[in-house]
PDB file of C-alpha atoms in Angstrom:
ATOM      1  CA  MET A   1       3.626   0.041 -35.220  1.00  0.00           C
ATOM      2  CA  SER A   2       3.089  -4.183 -35.331  1.00  0.00           C
ATOM      3  CA  VAL A   3      -0.440  -4.397 -34.135  1.00  0.00           C
ATOM      4  CA  GLU A   4      -3.217  -2.314 -35.441  1.00  0.00           C
ATOM      5  CA  LEU A   5      -6.776  -2.046 -34.187  1.00  0.00           C
ATOM      6  CA  GLU A   6      -8.929  -4.226 -35.792  1.00  0.00           C
ATOM      7  CA  SER A   7     -12.240  -2.937 -34.184  1.00  0.00           C
ATOM      8  CA  ASN A   8     -14.056  -1.224 -32.041  1.00  0.00           C
ATOM      9  CA  THR A   9     -13.654  -4.499 -29.590  1.00  0.00           C
ATOM     10  CA  ASN A  10     -10.280  -3.972 -29.402  1.00  0.00           C
ATOM     11  CA  LEU A  11     -10.858  -0.300 -28.022  1.00  0.00           C
ATOM     12  CA  GLU A  12     -13.235  -1.146 -25.262  1.00  0.00           C
ATOM     13  CA  GLU A  13     -10.825  -4.091 -24.088  1.00  0.00           C
ATOM     14  CA  ILE A  14      -8.110  -1.081 -24.261  1.00  0.00           C
ATOM     15  CA  TYR A  15     -10.068   1.142 -21.996  1.00  0.00           C
ATOM     16  CA  THR A  16     -11.538  -1.504 -19.834  1.00  0.00           C
ATOM     17  CA  TRP A  17      -7.744  -2.543 -18.992  1.00  0.00           C
ATOM     18  CA  ILE A  18      -6.808   1.101 -18.471  1.00  0.00           C
ATOM     19  CA  GLU A  19      -9.499   2.203 -16.135  1.00  0.00           C
ATOM     20  CA  GLN A  20      -8.577  -0.772 -13.917  1.00  0.00           C
ATOM     21  CA  ILE A  21      -5.320   0.679 -13.635  1.00  0.00           C
ATOM     22  CA  PRO A  22      -4.852   3.426 -10.340  1.00  0.00           C
ATOM     23  CA  PHE A  23      -2.243   6.363 -11.525  1.00  0.00           C
ATOM     24  CA  SER A  24      -1.163   8.802 -10.155  1.00  0.00           C
ATOM     25  CA  LYS A  25      -3.503  11.548 -11.366  1.00  0.00           C
ATOM     26  CA  PRO A  26      -7.288  11.160 -12.353  1.00  0.00           C
ATOM     27  CA  LYS A  27      -7.855  10.469 -15.974  1.00  0.00           C
ATOM     28  CA  LYS A  28      -9.319  12.608 -18.292  1.00  0.00           C
ATOM     29  CA  ASN A  29      -8.490  11.994 -21.811  1.00  0.00           C
ATOM     30  CA  VAL A  30      -6.155   9.160 -22.854  1.00  0.00           C
ATOM     31  CA  ALA A  31      -4.011  11.054 -25.839  1.00  0.00           C
ATOM     32  CA  ARG A  32      -3.380  13.550 -23.609  1.00  0.00           C
ATOM     33  CA  ASP A  33      -3.164  11.500 -19.809  1.00  0.00           C
ATOM     34  CA  PHE A  34      -0.259   9.428 -21.814  1.00  0.00           C
ATOM     35  CA  SER A  35       1.162  12.301 -23.601  1.00  0.00           C
ATOM     36  CA  ASP A  36       3.922  12.930 -21.569  1.00  0.00           C
ATOM     37  CA  GLY A  37       4.861   9.464 -21.163  1.00  0.00           C
ATOM     38  CA  VAL A  38       4.530   9.403 -17.333  1.00  0.00           C
ATOM     39  CA  PHE A  39       1.568   7.210 -17.469  1.00  0.00           C
ATOM     40  CA  MET A  40       3.136   4.420 -19.145  1.00  0.00           C
ATOM     41  CA  ALA A  41       6.055   4.423 -16.874  1.00  0.00           C
ATOM     42  CA  GLU A  42       3.377   3.779 -13.873  1.00  0.00           C
ATOM     43  CA  LEU A  43       1.542   1.406 -15.882  1.00  0.00           C
ATOM     44  CA  LEU A  44       4.907  -0.492 -16.921  1.00  0.00           C
ATOM     45  CA  LYS A  45       6.246  -0.461 -13.163  1.00  0.00           C
ATOM     46  CA  ARG A  46       3.146  -2.434 -12.094  1.00  0.00           C
ATOM     47  CA  TYR A  47       4.093  -5.430 -14.659  1.00  0.00           C
ATOM     48  CA  TYR A  48       8.212  -5.065 -14.799  1.00  0.00           C
ATOM     49  CA  PRO A  49       9.285  -3.288 -12.028  1.00  0.00           C
ATOM     50  CA  LYS A  50      12.932  -3.975 -12.082  1.00  0.00           C
ATOM     51  CA  LEU A  51      12.901  -2.174 -15.505  1.00  0.00           C
ATOM     52  CA  VAL A  52      11.543   0.804 -14.668  1.00  0.00           C
ATOM     53  CA  ASP A  53      12.700   3.580 -12.406  1.00  0.00           C
ATOM     54  CA  ILE A  54      10.048   5.636 -11.732  1.00  0.00           C
ATOM     55  CA  HIS A  55      12.067   8.770 -10.857  1.00  0.00           C
ATOM     56  CA  ASN A  56      12.976   9.119 -14.789  1.00  0.00           C
ATOM     57  CA  TYR A  57       9.737  10.284 -15.794  1.00  0.00           C
ATOM     58  CA  ILE A  58       8.780  13.868 -14.688  1.00  0.00           C
ATOM     59  CA  PRO A  59       5.433  15.135 -15.654  1.00  0.00           C
ATOM     60  CA  GLY A  60       5.589  18.191 -18.296  1.00  0.00           C
ATOM     61  CA  ASN A  61       3.502  20.360 -20.322  1.00  0.00           C
ATOM     62  CA  SER A  62       6.234  21.118 -22.895  1.00  0.00           C
ATOM     63  CA  ILE A  63       6.757  19.127 -25.965  1.00  0.00           C
ATOM     64  CA  ALA A  64      10.725  19.065 -25.066  1.00  0.00           C
ATOM     65  CA  LYS A  65       9.850  17.325 -22.375  1.00  0.00           C
ATOM     66  CA  LYS A  66       6.983  14.877 -23.154  1.00  0.00           C
ATOM     67  CA  ILE A  67       9.066  13.807 -26.268  1.00  0.00           C
ATOM     68  CA  ASP A  68      12.403  13.161 -23.754  1.00  0.00           C
ATOM     69  CA  ASN A  69      10.264  10.885 -21.425  1.00  0.00           C
ATOM     70  CA  TRP A  70       9.514   8.887 -24.106  1.00  0.00           C
ATOM     71  CA  CYS A  71      12.117   8.450 -25.947  1.00  0.00           C
ATOM     72  CA  THR A  72      13.812   7.672 -22.506  1.00  0.00           C
ATOM     73  CA  LEU A  73      11.252   5.161 -21.900  1.00  0.00           C
ATOM     74  CA  ASN A  74      11.578   3.876 -25.526  1.00  0.00           C
ATOM     75  CA  ARG A  75      15.345   3.373 -24.760  1.00  0.00           C
ATOM     76  CA  LYS A  76      14.844   1.911 -21.106  1.00  0.00           C
ATOM     77  CA  VAL A  77      12.149  -0.096 -21.482  1.00  0.00           C
ATOM     78  CA  LEU A  78      10.081  -0.428 -24.295  1.00  0.00           C
ATOM     79  CA  SER A  79      13.376  -1.851 -26.316  1.00  0.00           C
ATOM     80  CA  LYS A  80      13.891  -4.793 -23.738  1.00  0.00           C
ATOM     81  CA  LEU A  81      10.176  -5.743 -24.369  1.00  0.00           C
ATOM     82  CA  ASP A  82      10.642  -6.108 -28.258  1.00  0.00           C
ATOM     83  CA  ILE A  83       8.468  -2.788 -28.616  1.00  0.00           C
ATOM     84  CA  LYS A  84      10.883   0.046 -30.321  1.00  0.00           C
ATOM     85  CA  LEU A  85       8.632   3.204 -30.810  1.00  0.00           C
ATOM     86  CA  GLY A  86       9.824   5.174 -33.764  1.00  0.00           C
ATOM     87  CA  LYS A  87      10.814   9.050 -33.462  1.00  0.00           C
ATOM     88  CA  ASP A  88       7.343   9.813 -35.430  1.00  0.00           C
ATOM     89  CA  VAL A  89       5.361   7.945 -33.337  1.00  0.00           C
ATOM     90  CA  ILE A  90       7.143   9.568 -30.098  1.00  0.00           C
ATOM     91  CA  ASN A  91       6.058  13.022 -31.500  1.00  0.00           C
ATOM     92  CA  GLN A  92       2.961  12.102 -32.251  1.00  0.00           C
ATOM     93  CA  LEU A  93       2.078  10.931 -28.760  1.00  0.00           C
ATOM     94  CA  ALA A  94       3.795  13.905 -27.145  1.00  0.00           C
ATOM     95  CA  ASN A  95       1.558  16.084 -29.382  1.00  0.00           C
ATOM     96  CA  SER A  96      -1.666  14.038 -28.260  1.00  0.00           C
ATOM     97  CA  GLN A  97      -2.302  12.765 -31.472  1.00  0.00           C
ATOM     98  CA  ALA A  98      -5.716  10.357 -31.286  1.00  0.00           C
ATOM     99  CA  GLY A  99      -5.527   6.988 -31.910  1.00  0.00           C
ATOM    100  CA  VAL A 100      -1.665   6.748 -31.704  1.00  0.00           C
ATOM    101  CA  ILE A 101      -1.751   5.510 -27.734  1.00  0.00           C
ATOM    102  CA  GLU A 102      -4.287   3.195 -28.555  1.00  0.00           C
ATOM    103  CA  LYS A 103      -2.237   1.217 -30.568  1.00  0.00           C
ATOM    104  CA  VAL A 104       0.650   1.670 -28.427  1.00  0.00           C
ATOM    105  CA  LEU A 105      -1.303   0.423 -25.256  1.00  0.00           C
ATOM    106  CA  THR A 106      -2.307  -2.860 -27.923  1.00  0.00           C
ATOM    107  CA  ASP A 107       1.503  -3.827 -28.375  1.00  0.00           C
ATOM    108  CA  VAL A 108       2.205  -3.337 -24.755  1.00  0.00           C
ATOM    109  CA  ARG A 109      -0.755  -5.234 -23.372  1.00  0.00           C
ATOM    110  CA  THR A 110      -0.014  -8.145 -25.864  1.00  0.00           C
ATOM    111  CA  LYS A 111       3.353  -8.501 -24.665  1.00  0.00           C
ATOM    112  CA  ILE A 112       1.782  -8.153 -20.953  1.00  0.00           C
ATOM    113  CA  LEU A 113      -0.393 -11.271 -21.759  1.00  0.00           C
ATOM    114  CA  LYS A 114       2.113 -13.206 -23.291  1.00  0.00           C
ATOM    115  CA  ASP A 115       4.695 -12.659 -20.564  1.00  0.00           C
ATOM    116  CA  CYS A 116       1.847 -13.378 -18.355  1.00  0.00           C
ATOM    117  CA  ASN A 117       0.814 -17.110 -20.249  1.00  0.00           C
ATOM    118  CA  ALA A 118       5.022 -17.357 -20.172  1.00  0.00           C
ATOM    119  CA  ASP A 119       5.244 -16.914 -16.441  1.00  0.00           C
ATOM    120  CA  ARG A 120       2.306 -19.088 -15.763  1.00  0.00           C
ATOM    121  CA  ASN A 121       3.303 -22.044 -17.361  1.00  0.00           C
ATOM    122  CA  SER A 122       6.838 -21.473 -15.334  1.00  0.00           C
ATOM    123  CA  LEU A 123       4.685 -21.646 -12.521  1.00  0.00           C
ATOM    124  CA  TYR A 124       4.370 -25.531 -12.936  1.00  0.00           C
ATOM    125  CA  PHE A 125       7.641 -26.384 -14.316  1.00  0.00           C
ATOM    126  CA  GLU A 126      11.262 -25.026 -14.594  1.00  0.00           C
ATOM    127  CA  TYR A 127      13.852 -26.278 -17.445  1.00  0.00           C
ATOM    128  CA  GLU A 128      17.514 -26.442 -16.532  1.00  0.00           C
ATOM    129  CA  GLU A 129      20.138 -27.215 -19.232  1.00  0.00           C
ATOM    130  CA  ASN A 130      22.800 -30.124 -18.447  1.00  0.00           C
ATOM    131  CA  GLU A 131      25.228 -31.146 -21.211  1.00  0.00           C
ATOM    132  CA  ASN A 132      24.990 -34.364 -19.473  1.00  0.00           C
ATOM    133  CA  LYS A 133      21.970 -34.812 -18.827  1.00  0.00           C
ATOM    134  CA  GLY A 134      19.825 -32.964 -21.307  1.00  0.00           C
ATOM    135  CA  GLU A 135      17.072 -31.397 -20.922  1.00  0.00           C
ATOM    136  CA  VAL A 136      15.824 -31.816 -16.893  1.00  0.00           C
ATOM    137  CA  VAL A 137      12.313 -30.913 -15.689  1.00  0.00           C
ATOM    138  CA  LYS A 138      12.141 -29.237 -12.062  1.00  0.00           C
ATOM    139  CA  SER A 139       8.805 -28.905 -10.489  1.00  0.00           C
ATOM    140  CA  ILE A 140       8.944 -25.688  -8.059  1.00  0.00           C
ATOM    141  CA  LEU A 141       5.598 -25.998  -6.907  1.00  0.00           C
ATOM    142  CA  ASN A 142       4.673 -25.647  -3.291  1.00  0.00           C
ATOM    143  CA  PRO A 143       1.629 -25.805  -1.215  1.00  0.00           C
ATOM    144  CA  GLU A 144       0.893 -21.966  -1.741  1.00  0.00           C
ATOM    145  CA  GLU A 145       1.425 -21.910  -5.360  1.00  0.00           C
ATOM    146  CA  ILE A 146      -0.671 -24.885  -6.156  1.00  0.00           C
ATOM    147  CA  ALA A 147      -3.822 -22.774  -4.508  1.00  0.00           C
ATOM    148  CA  ASN A 148      -2.928 -20.066  -6.871  1.00  0.00           C
ATOM    149  CA  LYS A 149      -1.846 -21.774  -9.959  1.00  0.00           C
ATOM    150  CA  THR A 150      -4.156 -19.732 -12.510  1.00  0.00           C
ATOM    151  CA  VAL A 151      -2.156 -16.593 -10.986  1.00  0.00           C
ATOM    152  CA  PRO A 152       1.078 -15.802 -13.081  1.00  0.00           C
ATOM    153  CA  ARG A 153       3.996 -16.319 -10.586  1.00  0.00           C
ATOM    154  CA  HIS A 154       5.649 -12.857 -10.230  1.00  0.00           C
ATOM    155  CA  VAL A 155       1.687 -11.192  -9.883  1.00  0.00           C
ATOM    156  CA  PHE A 156       1.436 -13.760  -6.964  1.00  0.00           C
ATOM    157  CA  VAL A 157       4.832 -13.362  -5.609  1.00  0.00           C
ATOM    158  CA  ARG A 158       4.481  -9.673  -5.563  1.00  0.00           C
ATOM    159  CA  LEU A 159       0.841  -9.961  -3.862  1.00  0.00           C
ATOM    160  CA  LYS A 160       2.394 -12.154  -1.130  1.00  0.00           C
ATOM    161  CA  GLN A 161       5.066  -9.569  -0.317  1.00  0.00           C
ATOM    162  CA  GLU A 162       2.339  -6.364  -0.037  1.00  0.00           C
ATOM    163  CA  LEU A 163       0.255  -9.144   1.852  1.00  0.00           C
ATOM    164  CA  GLU A 164       3.189  -9.574   4.225  1.00  0.00           C
ATOM    165  CA  GLU A 165       4.057  -6.152   4.607  1.00  0.00           C
ATOM    166  CA  LYS A 166       0.481  -5.034   5.199  1.00  0.00           C
ATOM    167  CA  ASN A 167       0.165  -7.693   8.354  1.00  0.00           C
ATOM    168  CA  GLU A 168       3.576  -6.253   9.468  1.00  0.00           C
ATOM    169  CA  VAL A 169       2.372  -2.787   9.616  1.00  0.00           C
ATOM    170  CA  ILE A 170      -0.794  -4.625  11.579  1.00  0.00           C
ATOM    171  CA  ASN A 171       0.586  -6.167  13.973  1.00  0.00           C
ATOM    172  CA  THR A 172       2.951  -2.700  14.401  1.00  0.00           C
ATOM    173  CA  LEU A 173      -0.497  -1.061  14.963  1.00  0.00           C
ATOM    174  CA  TYR A 174      -1.543  -3.409  17.193  1.00  0.00           C
ATOM    175  CA  GLN A 175       1.906  -3.439  19.545  1.00  0.00           C
ATOM    176  CA  LYS A 176       1.478   0.599  19.679  1.00  0.00           C
ATOM    177  CA  VAL A 177      -2.077   0.082  21.283  1.00  0.00           C
ATOM    178  CA  SER A 178      -1.355  -2.563  23.589  1.00  0.00           C
ATOM    179  CA  HIS A 179       1.388   0.058  24.942  1.00  0.00           C
ATOM    180  CA  LEU A 180      -0.987   2.767  24.316  1.00  0.00           C
ATOM    181  CA  GLU A 181      -3.564   1.039  26.831  1.00  0.00           C
ATOM    182  CA  SER A 182      -0.950   0.179  28.983  1.00  0.00           C
ATOM    183  CA  LEU A 183      -0.031   3.825  29.410  1.00  0.00           C
ATOM    184  CA  MET A 184      -3.002   4.944  29.758  1.00  0.00           C
ATOM    185  CA  LYS A 185      -3.760   2.144  32.947  1.00  0.00           C
ATOM    186  CA  LEU A 186      -0.361   3.455  34.554  1.00  0.00           C
ATOM    187  CA  LYS A 187      -1.823   6.916  33.860  1.00  0.00           C
ATOM    188  CA  ASP A 188      -5.134   6.188  35.944  1.00  0.00           C
ATOM    189  CA  GLN A 189      -3.289   4.278  38.492  1.00  0.00           C
ATOM    190  CA  ARG A 190      -1.087   7.156  39.369  1.00  0.00           C
ATOM    191  CA  ILE A 191      -4.093   9.798  39.464  1.00  0.00           C
ATOM    192  CA  THR A 192      -5.809   7.282  42.121  1.00  0.00           C
ATOM    193  CA  ASP A 193      -2.386   7.030  43.864  1.00  0.00           C
ATOM    194  CA  LEU A 194      -2.822  10.934  44.133  1.00  0.00           C
ATOM    195  CA  THR A 195      -5.989  11.146  44.357  1.00  0.00           C
ATOM    196  CA  SER A 196      -5.630   9.156  47.952  1.00  0.00           C
ATOM    197  CA  GLN A 197      -2.688  11.146  48.487  1.00  0.00           C
ATOM    198  CA  ILE A 198      -4.586  13.963  49.299  1.00  0.00           C
ATOM    199  CA  ILE A 199      -7.944  12.782  50.644  1.00  0.00           C
ATOM    200  CA  LYS A 200      -5.968  10.817  53.641  1.00  0.00           C
ATOM    201  CA  PRO A 201      -4.243  14.434  54.983  1.00  0.00           C
ATOM    202  CA  ILE A 202      -7.335  16.053  55.009  1.00  0.00           C
ATOM    203  CA  GLU A 203      -9.375  13.301  56.472  1.00  0.00           C
ATOM    204  CA  GLN A 204      -6.752  13.337  59.188  1.00  0.00           C
ATOM    205  CA  ASN A 205      -6.820  17.442  60.099  1.00  0.00           C
ATOM    206  CA  ILE A 206     -10.768  16.941  60.499  1.00  0.00           C
ATOM    207  CA  SER A 207     -11.387  15.483  63.936  1.00  0.00           C
ATOM    208  CA  PRO A 208     -14.906  15.227  65.660  1.00  0.00           C
ATOM    209  CA  ARG A 209     -15.607  18.008  68.100  1.00  0.00           C
ATOM    210  CA  SER A 210     -15.188  17.157  71.498  1.00  0.00           C
ATOM    211  CA  ILE A 211     -18.638  17.639  73.473  1.00  0.00           C
ATOM    212  CA  HIS A 212     -18.158  17.529  77.507  1.00  0.00           C
ATOM    213  CA  PHE A 213     -21.297  16.803  79.719  1.00  0.00           C
ATOM    214  CA  THR A 214     -21.579  18.124  82.884  1.00  0.00           C
ATOM    215  CA  PRO A 215     -22.290  15.556  85.393  1.00  0.00           C
ATOM    216  CA  THR A 216     -25.829  15.968  86.602  1.00  0.00           C
ATOM    217  CA  SER A 217     -25.105  15.411  90.493  1.00  0.00           C
ATOM    218  CA  ASN A 218     -22.362  18.925  90.212  1.00  0.00           C
ATOM    219  CA  ILE A 219     -25.047  20.859  88.827  1.00  0.00           C
ATOM    220  CA  LEU A 220     -27.340  19.907  91.604  1.00  0.00           C
ATOM    221  CA  SER A 221     -24.654  20.314  94.082  1.00  0.00           C
ATOM    222  CA  LYS A 222     -24.107  24.383  92.901  1.00  0.00           C
ATOM    223  CA  PHE A 223     -27.940  24.953  92.953  1.00  0.00           C
ATOM    224  CA  ARG A 224     -27.829  23.846  96.395  1.00  0.00           C
ATOM    225  CA  THR A 225     -24.968  25.966  97.682  1.00  0.00           C
ATOM    226  CA  LYS A 226     -26.528  29.313  96.013  1.00  0.00           C
ATOM    227  CA  ILE A 227     -29.619  28.108  97.730  1.00  0.00           C
TER     228      ILE A 227
END
């Protein structure tokens, strides 16, 4: 390995970094957690999404499966990051040998920090090679990037894209809520109309009783006749 751990401070930095990354399952023991290569694939997917196809790395308990995952990761991803693992290191990783994964993580973290710093510099200026004009400096800043100039461009772009996707989801949910509210209003109006249609015929069928009063003169006339 190109980088060796020099002190417990380096270990603490590695553990703190790993602790902040959400993985597909809870972290328990760093050597065993990374032994099948899946955690490393998930970690690299966050920083180099175009290089990692997470479906290529299937969790496994057998040493053979763990070695296979690490070999795939070594060939398809790590080698492109100038990090090459030897067979002995891969075997040690697959067997959860203490201290080995920390060395690999140190190399990976160093590479990520280096690329982030380079990307941060490219956030301000982009260099174009031109045979006739030589090197031309072209600013690629825009107001949004200026406001976020301390963030590496690929991180900023990724976060911006995630924010836009979440905003789209929120807008879709708002539209669904609005649609449901409209349906509820229509349903309430329909219930009111049906209730009115039911009550109206009932009121029409119930008429007040007719009360007939016999005039007093007729009563007196009948009384006199009897007398």
